[in-house]
Short mmCIF file of C-alpha atoms in Angstrom, two decimals:
data_model
loop_
_atom_site.label_atom_id
_atom_site.label_comp_id
_atom_site.label_asym_id
_atom_site.label_seq_id
_atom_site.Cartn_x
_atom_site.Cartn_y
_atom_site.Cartn_z
CA MET A 23 0.00 0.00 0.00
CA GLN A 24 2.77 2.45 0.98
CA THR A 25 4.70 1.57 -2.19
CA ARG A 26 1.64 2.35 -4.35
CA ILE A 27 1.10 5.70 -2.58
CA LEU A 28 4.77 6.55 -3.04
CA ARG A 29 4.57 5.72 -6.76
CA GLN A 30 1.50 7.97 -7.06
CA THR A 31 3.37 10.78 -5.31
CA TYR A 32 6.33 10.43 -7.67
CA PHE A 33 3.95 10.38 -10.66
CA CYS A 34 2.22 13.59 -9.49
CA LEU A 35 5.57 15.26 -8.98
CA PHE A 36 6.80 14.16 -12.42
CA THR A 37 3.59 15.48 -14.02
CA LEU A 38 3.92 18.82 -12.27
CA LEU A 39 7.56 19.12 -13.30
CA LEU A 40 6.55 18.56 -16.91
CA LEU A 41 3.97 21.33 -16.61
CA VAL A 42 6.40 23.84 -15.17
CA ALA A 43 9.48 22.68 -17.09
CA PRO A 44 9.26 25.49 -19.68
CA VAL A 45 9.18 28.02 -16.84
CA PHE A 46 12.18 26.57 -15.00
CA ALA A 47 14.16 25.16 -17.94
CA GLN A 48 16.75 27.80 -16.99
CA PRO A 49 17.73 27.80 -13.29
CA LEU A 50 15.98 30.52 -11.34
CA GLU A 51 19.22 32.11 -10.19
CA GLU A 52 20.06 32.73 -13.86
CA LYS A 53 16.63 34.19 -14.66
CA VAL A 54 16.49 36.90 -12.00
CA TRP A 55 18.00 40.21 -13.09
CA GLU A 56 18.95 42.70 -10.39
CA HIS A 57 19.40 46.45 -10.46
CA THR A 58 19.91 48.89 -7.59
CA LEU A 59 19.09 52.55 -8.09
CA ALA A 60 21.35 55.26 -6.67
CA ASN A 61 18.66 56.08 -4.08
CA GLY A 62 18.75 52.52 -2.74
CA LEU A 63 15.67 51.02 -4.42
CA THR A 64 16.14 47.35 -5.36
CA LEU A 65 14.66 46.10 -8.65
CA LEU A 66 14.28 42.38 -9.44
CA VAL A 67 13.13 41.32 -12.91
CA VAL A 68 12.24 37.93 -14.39
CA GLU A 69 11.45 37.80 -18.10
CA ARG A 70 8.70 35.38 -19.01
CA HIS A 71 7.38 35.83 -22.52
CA GLU A 72 4.74 33.08 -22.55
CA ALA A 73 1.84 35.55 -22.15
CA PRO A 74 1.63 39.34 -22.80
CA THR A 75 1.23 40.31 -19.13
CA PHE A 76 3.39 41.08 -16.13
CA ALA A 77 2.98 41.10 -12.36
CA ALA A 78 4.33 43.94 -10.24
CA ASN A 79 4.99 43.75 -6.52
CA ILE A 80 6.23 46.71 -4.48
CA THR A 81 7.31 45.71 -0.98
CA ILE A 82 8.29 48.17 1.73
CA LYS A 83 10.45 46.71 4.50
CA VAL A 84 8.24 48.15 7.20
CA GLY A 85 5.46 46.42 9.12
CA SER A 86 3.94 46.46 12.55
CA VAL A 87 7.18 45.11 14.07
CA ASN A 88 8.76 48.49 13.29
CA GLU A 89 6.18 50.53 15.19
CA THR A 90 6.92 52.16 18.52
CA SER A 91 4.43 52.19 21.38
CA GLN A 92 3.42 55.68 20.21
CA VAL A 93 2.19 54.57 16.78
CA ARG A 94 0.99 50.95 17.02
CA GLY A 95 -1.34 50.20 14.11
CA VAL A 96 0.11 52.91 11.87
CA ALA A 97 1.53 50.58 9.19
CA HIS A 98 -1.85 48.95 8.62
CA LEU A 99 -3.76 52.25 8.70
CA LEU A 100 -1.26 53.77 6.26
CA GLU A 101 -1.86 50.87 3.87
CA HIS A 102 -5.54 51.91 3.82
CA MET A 103 -4.62 55.56 3.32
CA MET A 104 -2.39 54.80 0.32
CA PHE A 105 -5.51 54.03 -1.73
CA LYS A 106 -6.90 57.52 -1.17
CA GLY A 107 -5.00 59.10 -4.03
CA THR A 108 -2.40 61.79 -4.65
CA THR A 109 -2.37 65.44 -5.66
CA THR A 110 -3.38 64.33 -9.18
CA ILE A 111 -5.22 61.05 -8.62
CA GLY A 112 -8.37 60.88 -6.51
CA THR A 113 -9.20 64.55 -6.83
CA ALA A 114 -11.35 66.56 -9.25
CA ASP A 115 -9.48 69.77 -8.45
CA TRP A 116 -6.57 69.68 -6.02
CA ALA A 117 -6.18 73.47 -5.98
CA LYS A 118 -9.70 73.83 -4.58
CA GLU A 119 -9.55 70.70 -2.40
CA ARG A 120 -6.21 71.55 -0.78
CA PRO A 121 -7.38 74.33 1.58
CA ILE A 122 -10.24 72.09 2.75
CA GLN A 123 -7.81 69.23 3.38
CA GLU A 124 -5.50 71.56 5.32
CA GLU A 125 -8.32 72.81 7.55
CA ILE A 126 -9.51 69.25 8.12
CA GLU A 127 -6.03 68.44 9.37
CA GLN A 128 -5.99 71.44 11.70
CA VAL A 129 -9.43 70.71 13.16
CA GLY A 130 -8.71 66.99 13.44
CA ALA A 131 -5.39 67.61 15.16
CA ARG A 132 -7.08 69.84 17.72
CA LEU A 133 -9.76 67.22 18.36
CA ASP A 134 -7.09 64.54 18.82
CA ALA A 135 -5.25 66.79 21.26
CA LEU A 136 -8.40 67.16 23.37
CA ASN A 137 -9.26 63.46 23.18
CA GLY A 138 -9.40 62.06 26.72
CA ARG A 139 -7.81 65.14 28.27
CA PRO A 140 -9.14 65.74 31.80
CA GLY A 141 -11.11 68.97 31.98
CA ALA A 142 -11.34 69.39 28.20
CA ASP A 143 -13.96 71.92 27.13
CA ALA A 144 -16.99 69.87 26.01
CA GLU A 145 -18.40 72.81 24.07
CA GLU A 146 -15.15 73.25 22.13
CA ILE A 147 -15.09 69.54 21.32
CA ALA A 148 -18.69 69.68 20.05
CA THR A 149 -17.90 72.75 17.92
CA LEU A 150 -14.81 71.09 16.43
CA ARG A 151 -16.75 67.93 15.60
CA ARG A 152 -19.43 69.93 13.80
CA ARG A 153 -16.80 71.82 11.85
CA LEU A 154 -14.98 68.60 10.93
CA THR A 155 -18.24 67.14 9.60
CA GLN A 156 -18.88 70.27 7.53
CA LEU A 157 -15.39 70.16 6.04
CA GLN A 158 -15.64 66.47 5.22
CA GLU A 159 -18.92 67.08 3.41
CA ALA A 160 -17.35 69.97 1.47
CA GLN A 161 -14.37 67.81 0.50
CA LYS A 162 -16.64 65.14 -0.99
CA LEU A 163 -17.33 67.51 -3.91
CA TYR A 164 -13.72 67.04 -5.03
CA ILE A 165 -12.90 63.45 -4.05
CA VAL A 166 -12.86 60.90 -6.86
CA LYS A 167 -13.40 57.55 -5.16
CA ASP A 168 -11.24 54.51 -6.01
CA GLU A 169 -9.46 56.21 -8.90
CA PHE A 170 -6.41 53.95 -8.65
CA SER A 171 -8.66 50.93 -9.17
CA LYS A 172 -10.47 52.61 -12.04
CA ILE A 173 -7.25 53.54 -13.84
CA TYR A 174 -5.84 50.04 -13.54
CA GLY A 175 -9.17 48.36 -14.32
CA GLU A 176 -9.67 50.37 -17.51
CA GLN A 177 -6.18 49.37 -18.64
CA GLY A 178 -6.71 45.64 -18.09
CA GLY A 179 -5.25 45.40 -14.59
CA VAL A 180 -6.29 42.61 -12.24
CA GLY A 181 -5.57 41.73 -8.61
CA PHE A 182 -4.93 45.30 -7.46
CA ASN A 183 -4.46 44.97 -3.72
CA ALA A 184 -2.18 45.45 -0.72
CA PHE A 185 -1.45 43.78 2.60
CA THR A 186 0.41 44.61 5.79
CA SER A 187 2.15 42.01 7.92
CA LYS A 188 4.37 42.07 10.97
CA ASP A 189 7.41 42.31 8.69
CA LEU A 190 6.46 44.28 5.58
CA THR A 191 3.84 46.02 3.45
CA SER A 192 3.19 45.04 -0.18
CA TYR A 193 1.23 46.52 -3.10
CA ILE A 194 0.38 44.23 -6.00
CA ILE A 195 -1.10 44.40 -9.51
CA ALA A 196 -0.99 42.43 -12.78
CA LEU A 197 -1.20 44.34 -16.08
CA PRO A 198 -0.86 43.89 -19.85
CA ALA A 199 2.78 43.99 -20.92
CA ASN A 200 2.42 47.36 -22.67
CA LYS A 201 1.32 49.11 -19.45
CA LEU A 202 4.68 49.08 -17.66
CA GLU A 203 5.15 52.84 -17.92
CA LEU A 204 1.60 53.48 -16.71
CA TRP A 205 2.28 51.35 -13.64
CA ALA A 206 5.56 53.14 -12.90
CA ALA A 207 4.00 56.59 -13.28
CA VAL A 208 1.09 55.74 -10.97
CA GLU A 209 3.17 54.06 -8.26
CA ALA A 210 5.96 56.64 -8.24
CA ASP A 211 3.32 59.35 -7.89
CA ARG A 212 1.83 57.43 -4.97
CA MET A 213 5.23 57.14 -3.27
CA GLN A 214 5.98 60.87 -3.64
CA ASN A 215 2.65 62.67 -3.59
CA ALA A 216 0.18 60.63 -1.54
CA VAL A 217 -2.59 62.69 0.05
CA LEU A 218 -3.88 61.17 3.28
CA ARG A 219 -7.43 62.37 2.64
CA GLU A 220 -10.40 60.99 4.60
CA PHE A 221 -8.02 60.07 7.45
CA TYR A 222 -10.57 60.46 10.24
CA THR A 223 -13.28 58.44 8.51
CA GLU A 224 -10.78 55.74 7.52
CA ARG A 225 -9.52 55.52 11.09
CA GLU A 226 -13.11 54.74 12.11
CA VAL A 227 -13.24 52.07 9.37
CA VAL A 228 -10.13 50.39 10.79
CA MET A 229 -11.55 50.55 14.32
CA GLU A 230 -14.67 48.80 13.06
CA GLU A 231 -12.47 46.23 11.32
CA ARG A 232 -10.81 45.58 14.66
CA ARG A 233 -14.16 45.10 16.41
CA ARG A 234 -15.35 42.71 13.69
CA SER A 235 -12.17 40.66 13.17
CA TYR A 236 -10.81 40.45 16.72
CA GLU A 237 -13.14 41.67 19.43
CA SER A 238 -16.24 39.92 18.02
CA ASP A 239 -14.57 37.00 16.24
CA PRO A 240 -13.67 33.99 18.44
CA GLY A 241 -10.77 32.85 16.26
CA GLY A 242 -9.29 36.32 15.98
CA MET A 243 -9.66 36.88 19.71
CA LEU A 244 -8.00 33.56 20.52
CA TYR A 245 -5.05 34.17 18.17
CA GLU A 246 -4.51 37.71 19.41
CA ASN A 247 -4.40 36.53 23.03
CA LEU A 248 -2.06 33.65 22.20
CA ILE A 249 0.45 35.98 20.55
CA ALA A 250 0.19 38.69 23.22
CA ASN A 251 0.93 36.14 25.95
CA ALA A 252 3.61 34.17 24.10
CA PHE A 253 5.76 37.30 23.65
CA ILE A 254 6.53 39.61 26.55
CA THR A 255 9.29 41.81 25.06
CA HIS A 256 9.35 41.57 21.29
CA PRO A 257 6.95 43.80 19.30
CA TYR A 258 5.58 40.67 17.60
CA ARG A 259 3.26 40.59 20.62
CA ASN A 260 1.24 43.53 19.28
CA PRO A 261 -1.51 43.00 16.68
CA ILE A 262 -0.90 44.32 13.17
CA ILE A 263 -4.12 46.31 13.34
CA GLY A 264 -3.14 47.81 16.72
CA TRP A 265 -5.02 47.82 20.00
CA MET A 266 -8.19 49.90 20.13
CA SER A 267 -6.61 52.56 22.34
CA ASP A 268 -3.77 52.84 19.82
CA LEU A 269 -6.20 53.54 16.98
CA GLU A 270 -8.16 56.05 19.03
CA ASN A 271 -4.98 58.06 19.63
CA LEU A 272 -3.18 57.59 16.31
CA THR A 273 -2.85 60.99 14.64
CA LEU A 274 -2.63 62.12 11.05
CA GLU A 275 0.71 63.79 11.74
CA GLU A 276 2.18 60.53 13.10
CA THR A 277 0.84 58.62 10.12
CA ARG A 278 2.30 61.11 7.65
CA ASP A 279 5.69 61.05 9.41
CA PHE A 280 5.76 57.25 9.20
CA PHE A 281 4.98 57.50 5.48
CA ARG A 282 7.59 60.16 4.74
CA ASN A 283 10.32 58.37 6.67
CA TYR A 284 9.91 54.80 5.53
CA TYR A 285 7.85 54.64 2.33
CA ALA A 286 10.98 55.45 0.40
CA PRO A 287 13.40 53.84 -2.08
CA VAL A 288 15.98 52.81 0.52
CA ASN A 289 13.38 50.46 2.08
CA THR A 290 11.75 49.34 -1.18
CA VAL A 291 12.03 46.18 -3.27
CA ILE A 292 10.21 45.98 -6.61
CA ALA A 293 9.73 42.71 -8.51
CA LEU A 294 8.50 42.68 -12.11
CA VAL A 295 7.77 39.25 -13.57
CA GLY A 296 6.36 38.57 -17.02
CA ASP A 297 6.53 39.71 -20.63
CA ILE A 298 8.92 42.58 -20.11
CA ASP A 299 12.49 43.38 -21.13
CA PHE A 300 15.01 43.91 -18.35
CA ALA A 301 16.72 46.88 -20.00
CA GLU A 302 13.37 48.56 -20.61
CA ALA A 303 12.27 47.85 -17.04
CA VAL A 304 15.44 49.45 -15.66
CA ALA A 305 14.97 52.52 -17.87
CA VAL A 306 11.32 52.96 -16.86
CA VAL A 307 11.94 52.45 -13.14
CA GLU A 308 14.94 54.83 -13.24
CA LYS A 309 12.81 57.43 -15.05
CA TYR A 310 9.98 57.45 -12.51
CA PHE A 311 11.58 56.34 -9.24
CA GLY A 312 15.19 57.47 -9.70
CA ASP A 313 14.71 61.07 -8.56
CA ILE A 314 12.82 60.20 -5.36
CA ALA A 315 14.80 60.97 -2.20
CA PRO A 316 16.24 57.82 -0.56
CA GLY A 317 14.36 58.27 2.72
CA THR A 318 15.29 56.90 6.12
CA PRO A 319 16.41 53.26 6.48
CA VAL A 320 14.06 51.34 8.74
CA PRO A 321 15.88 51.12 12.09
CA PRO A 322 16.74 47.70 13.52
CA VAL A 323 14.46 46.11 16.08
CA PRO A 324 16.60 45.89 19.23
CA ALA A 325 14.16 43.87 21.35
CA VAL A 326 15.08 40.21 21.87
CA GLU A 327 12.49 37.87 23.31
CA PRO A 328 13.95 36.12 26.38
CA ALA A 329 13.74 32.35 26.71
CA GLN A 330 10.44 31.32 28.20
CA ALA A 331 10.78 30.15 31.80
CA GLY A 332 7.64 28.06 32.06
CA GLU A 333 4.36 27.13 30.45
CA LYS A 334 1.91 29.99 29.94
CA ARG A 335 -1.84 29.48 29.81
CA VAL A 336 -4.65 31.87 28.97
CA ALA A 337 -8.36 31.04 29.07
CA ILE A 338 -10.90 33.19 27.25
CA THR A 339 -14.57 33.00 28.09
CA TYR A 340 -16.81 33.69 25.09
CA ASP A 341 -20.18 32.49 23.87
CA ALA A 342 -18.86 30.36 21.01
CA GLU A 343 -17.80 26.80 20.28
CA PRO A 344 -14.62 25.85 22.20
CA GLN A 345 -11.30 25.96 20.37
CA MET A 346 -7.65 26.08 21.31
CA MET A 347 -4.18 27.05 20.12
CA ILE A 348 -0.73 25.97 21.31
CA GLY A 349 2.32 28.01 20.37
CA TYR A 350 5.93 26.87 20.70
CA HIS A 351 8.82 29.32 20.33
CA LYS A 352 11.15 28.45 17.46
CA PRO A 353 13.97 29.92 15.36
CA THR A 354 13.28 31.54 12.00
CA LEU A 355 14.97 31.36 8.62
CA PRO A 356 17.70 30.77 7.64
CA GLU A 357 18.33 28.56 10.70
CA LYS A 358 18.43 24.84 9.89
CA GLN A 359 15.70 24.18 12.47
CA ASP A 360 13.29 26.36 10.48
CA TYR A 361 13.51 23.93 7.56
CA VAL A 362 12.92 21.06 9.95
CA PHE A 363 9.79 22.75 11.26
CA ASP A 364 8.51 23.01 7.66
CA ALA A 365 8.77 19.22 7.45
CA ILE A 366 7.14 18.76 10.86
CA ASP A 367 4.28 21.02 9.74
CA LEU A 368 3.33 18.61 6.95
CA ILE A 369 3.94 15.47 9.00
CA LEU A 370 1.54 16.68 11.66
CA ALA A 371 -1.11 18.52 9.64
CA GLY A 372 -0.42 18.30 5.93
CA GLY A 373 -3.80 17.04 4.78
CA ARG A 374 -6.09 14.15 5.59
CA THR A 375 -3.28 11.57 5.82
CA SER A 376 -1.30 13.62 8.35
CA ARG A 377 -0.73 12.38 11.88
CA LEU A 378 -2.85 14.86 13.81
CA TYR A 379 -5.77 14.60 11.39
CA GLN A 380 -5.72 10.81 11.37
CA SER A 381 -5.34 10.53 15.15
CA LEU A 382 -7.61 13.31 16.44
CA VAL A 383 -10.23 13.61 13.69
CA VAL A 384 -10.49 10.14 12.14
CA GLU A 385 -9.46 7.57 14.74
CA GLN A 386 -10.31 9.10 18.12
CA GLN A 387 -12.90 11.57 16.78
CA LEU A 388 -11.85 14.11 19.41
CA ALA A 389 -11.74 17.09 17.05
CA THR A 390 -13.60 18.41 14.02
CA SER A 391 -10.49 20.16 12.70
CA VAL A 392 -6.80 20.49 13.47
CA GLY A 393 -4.12 22.57 11.79
CA VAL A 394 -0.59 23.91 12.03
CA SER A 395 0.71 27.34 11.11
CA GLY A 396 3.67 29.61 11.68
CA GLY A 397 3.54 33.12 13.01
CA PRO A 398 3.26 35.88 13.75
CA GLY A 399 6.15 36.93 11.48
CA ALA A 400 9.34 35.57 9.92
CA ARG A 401 12.06 38.22 10.23
CA PHE A 402 12.58 37.28 13.88
CA PRO A 403 12.20 34.09 15.96
CA ASN A 404 8.54 33.12 15.95
CA LEU A 405 6.03 30.43 16.87
CA PHE A 406 4.97 26.99 15.67
CA ILE A 407 1.21 27.04 16.28
CA ILE A 408 -1.14 24.07 16.54
CA SER A 409 -4.88 24.84 16.51
CA ALA A 410 -7.84 22.53 17.05
CA VAL A 411 -11.61 22.53 17.51
CA PRO A 412 -13.01 19.77 19.79
CA ARG A 413 -15.83 17.55 18.62
CA TYR A 414 -18.76 17.61 21.06
CA PRO A 415 -18.88 16.28 23.76
CA HIS A 416 -15.07 16.17 23.93
CA THR A 417 -13.18 18.99 25.63
CA THR A 418 -10.18 21.13 24.78
CA ALA A 419 -8.32 19.34 27.59
CA GLU A 420 -8.82 15.96 25.88
CA VAL A 421 -7.70 17.38 22.55
CA GLU A 422 -4.68 19.05 24.13
CA ALA A 423 -3.59 15.80 25.77
CA ALA A 424 -3.93 13.94 22.45
CA ILE A 425 -1.80 16.58 20.70
CA TYR A 426 0.96 16.15 23.30
CA ARG A 427 0.94 12.39 22.74
CA GLU A 428 1.59 12.96 19.02
CA LEU A 429 4.36 15.45 19.73
CA ASP A 430 5.93 13.00 22.18
CA ARG A 431 5.75 10.29 19.52
CA LEU A 432 7.53 12.62 17.08
CA ALA A 433 10.37 13.03 19.58
CA ARG A 434 10.63 9.29 20.40
CA GLU A 435 10.09 7.52 17.05
CA PRO A 436 11.90 8.37 13.81
CA VAL A 437 9.62 9.10 10.88
CA THR A 438 9.79 6.50 8.13
CA PRO A 439 11.84 7.13 4.97
CA GLU A 440 8.60 7.01 2.97
CA GLU A 441 6.93 9.64 5.16
CA LEU A 442 9.95 11.92 4.96
CA GLU A 443 10.23 11.58 1.19
CA LYS A 444 6.55 12.35 0.80
CA VAL A 445 7.04 15.53 2.82
CA ARG A 446 10.03 16.62 0.74
CA ASN A 447 8.05 16.08 -2.46
CA ARG A 448 5.06 17.99 -1.12
CA LEU A 449 7.19 20.97 -0.06
CA ARG A 450 8.84 21.07 -3.46
CA THR A 451 5.64 20.73 -5.48
CA ASP A 452 3.86 23.37 -3.40
CA ARG A 453 6.72 25.79 -4.03
CA LEU A 454 6.89 25.04 -7.74
CA ARG A 455 3.15 25.48 -8.10
CA TYR A 456 3.33 28.88 -6.43
CA LEU A 457 6.33 30.01 -8.48
CA LYS A 458 4.67 29.04 -11.74
CA GLU A 459 2.41 32.12 -11.59
CA ASN A 460 3.96 35.51 -12.28
CA SER A 461 2.25 37.03 -9.26
CA GLY A 462 3.46 34.21 -7.00
CA LEU A 463 7.07 34.57 -8.08
CA ALA A 464 6.96 38.38 -7.82
CA ARG A 465 5.60 38.15 -4.31
CA MET A 466 8.15 35.57 -3.17
CA LEU A 467 11.08 37.49 -4.66
CA THR A 468 10.23 40.65 -2.74
CA TYR A 469 9.27 38.68 0.37
CA TYR A 470 12.58 36.82 0.70
CA GLN A 471 14.64 39.81 -0.37
CA THR A 472 12.98 41.70 2.48
CA VAL A 473 12.67 39.05 5.19
CA ALA A 474 15.72 36.86 4.51
CA GLY A 475 17.85 39.63 3.02
CA ASP A 476 18.30 37.72 -0.24
CA TRP A 477 15.82 36.36 -2.79
CA ARG A 478 18.19 33.42 -3.37
CA TYR A 479 16.59 31.69 -0.40
CA LEU A 480 14.17 30.46 -3.08
CA VAL A 481 17.03 28.75 -4.90
CA THR A 482 18.64 27.05 -1.92
CA TYR A 483 15.42 25.96 -0.19
CA ASP A 484 15.16 22.57 -1.91
CA GLU A 485 18.82 21.82 -1.20
CA PHE A 486 18.35 22.41 2.52
CA ILE A 487 15.06 20.49 2.70
CA ALA A 488 16.79 17.53 1.08
CA THR A 489 19.23 17.41 4.00
CA VAL A 490 16.52 17.15 6.68
CA THR A 491 16.69 13.73 8.33
CA ALA A 492 14.52 11.71 10.68
CA ASP A 493 17.18 12.38 13.34
CA ASP A 494 16.81 16.14 12.81
CA ILE A 495 13.08 15.88 13.34
CA MET A 496 13.46 13.93 16.59
CA GLN A 497 16.06 16.40 17.89
CA VAL A 498 13.95 19.45 17.06
CA ALA A 499 10.82 17.88 18.57
CA THR A 500 12.73 17.05 21.76
CA ARG A 501 14.31 20.48 22.02
CA TYR A 502 11.31 22.70 21.25
CA PHE A 503 8.12 20.76 22.11
CA ARG A 504 8.70 21.22 25.83
CA PRO A 505 6.07 22.36 28.36
CA ASP A 506 8.21 25.32 29.43
CA ASN A 507 8.47 26.52 25.81
CA ARG A 508 4.76 26.63 25.06
CA THR A 509 1.84 28.99 25.43
CA VAL A 510 -1.67 27.55 25.46
CA ALA A 511 -4.75 29.63 24.68
CA VAL A 512 -8.20 28.13 25.16
CA LEU A 513 -11.55 29.65 24.25
CA ARG A 514 -14.55 28.19 26.05
CA ARG A 515 -18.02 29.08 27.25
CA GLY A 516 -18.34 30.21 30.85
CA ASP A 517 -20.41 27.18 31.88
CA ASP A 518 -17.79 24.81 30.39
CA ALA A 519 -14.89 26.06 32.52
CA ALA A 520 -15.70 24.08 35.66
CA THR A 521 -16.36 20.83 33.82
CA GLU A 522 -13.06 20.62 31.92
CA ALA A 523 -10.31 18.54 33.47
CA SER A 524 -6.74 19.76 33.18
CA PRO A 525 -4.83 18.32 30.20
CA ALA A 526 -2.38 16.65 32.58
CA ALA A 527 -5.22 14.84 34.32
CA THR A 528 -6.78 13.92 31.01
CA GLN A 529 -3.47 12.61 29.70
CA ALA A 530 -2.93 10.55 32.83
CA LYS A 531 -6.43 9.13 32.52
CA GLY A 532 -5.74 8.21 28.90
CA LYS A 533 -2.65 6.22 29.93
CA MET A 534 -4.45 4.17 32.59
#
């Protein structure tokens, strides 16, 4: 049976390699062209002439990990603001809109200054709020909504989007090959001339997003509490979106300063992948981005998370189905152990044949779902996270005990050669499948250039994965899956708390 499964795996891999062979006929390290502008901007280009399109990814090496306690949430809020336009895009008449925008900023700044101040004049606050509303209504006459999207959409663009993470912020789009100069003109204008219009209404939008995705969502609430308790020093402990009090006090001036300092060439990596010529790409990027001031390099993050001294546990009471997460501290790339954890990820939760799924969901029927993920970032040491949802009437304590038995097994028994080879093949095929798309390759080039400091991590990954052994997996499991290295977060209803046994008691009972 195992031999037949292995043959099927090899056949699937061989088929996939045939599909992507034209794309990778030339080694990737020979296909990536690099160019660094005088102002520090890094350009990566891969020519692929199979279809008349290209994908563009602009990544700024600044995320929530770079925020101070004064401006938590600013990177994510700024990502929202960068869709509001510039002095030429998003406005019907900037000359007439500008004085309104300037007064909005003055009134808003005064309101923010009075926010929460003891003894603040209530009548002044009410007057300022009325004036701010009047100004915002007046500004609407000049605002052209979603003009970036309209420009790109009318020119055949797809997938226009952005995302902020702990480690970086990225802006993405795919366009017809003959729209390279349009893209460069639009994005360079956005980097130089962004207008943070509608700041106060957008701040309210983000606050509502926080309520919806974290404060009212059981999964978001559980994850946020796990991360905040697992880290005590490192800024990874703070949510990307910021805490509510952060958002309430985040000012337009602070947001603009963050933009002016860090949204600059010295912190920027651009990847262009598709039907474009490298020399032309260099000329176009130099033309539009070359004269932009370098900006301020993102400062290093000095905080180092200390070794955990004992198990941490947090219980959240919420009217929702019980669920749980367990986070273990681990190294990040390019440490050898990080590759080993990639293999462990698939062994434990890589589909329906994985160990946790087979044991907890199929055989014991303790859980309805179980999964593994990494987080909350990758530039710094992070967490290996196991999540599970118990199947009624089983408890989180029973599920937790069952998870520990599987982790203990991983530390005691070497995985079979067949299991390890299957994992290596899966990791390689997943990566090849992602790299086959222009957008996937563009994203990974900027990601690894930013997080690992070199896009060539993509090239060496398979070589390192091939060196992972069953011994490595046992050593890593023994070293990191320790009680004193874990944080456990459990979400349960209030009336369930008293009825759940501790996982230690449940585990002991299971061994009797």
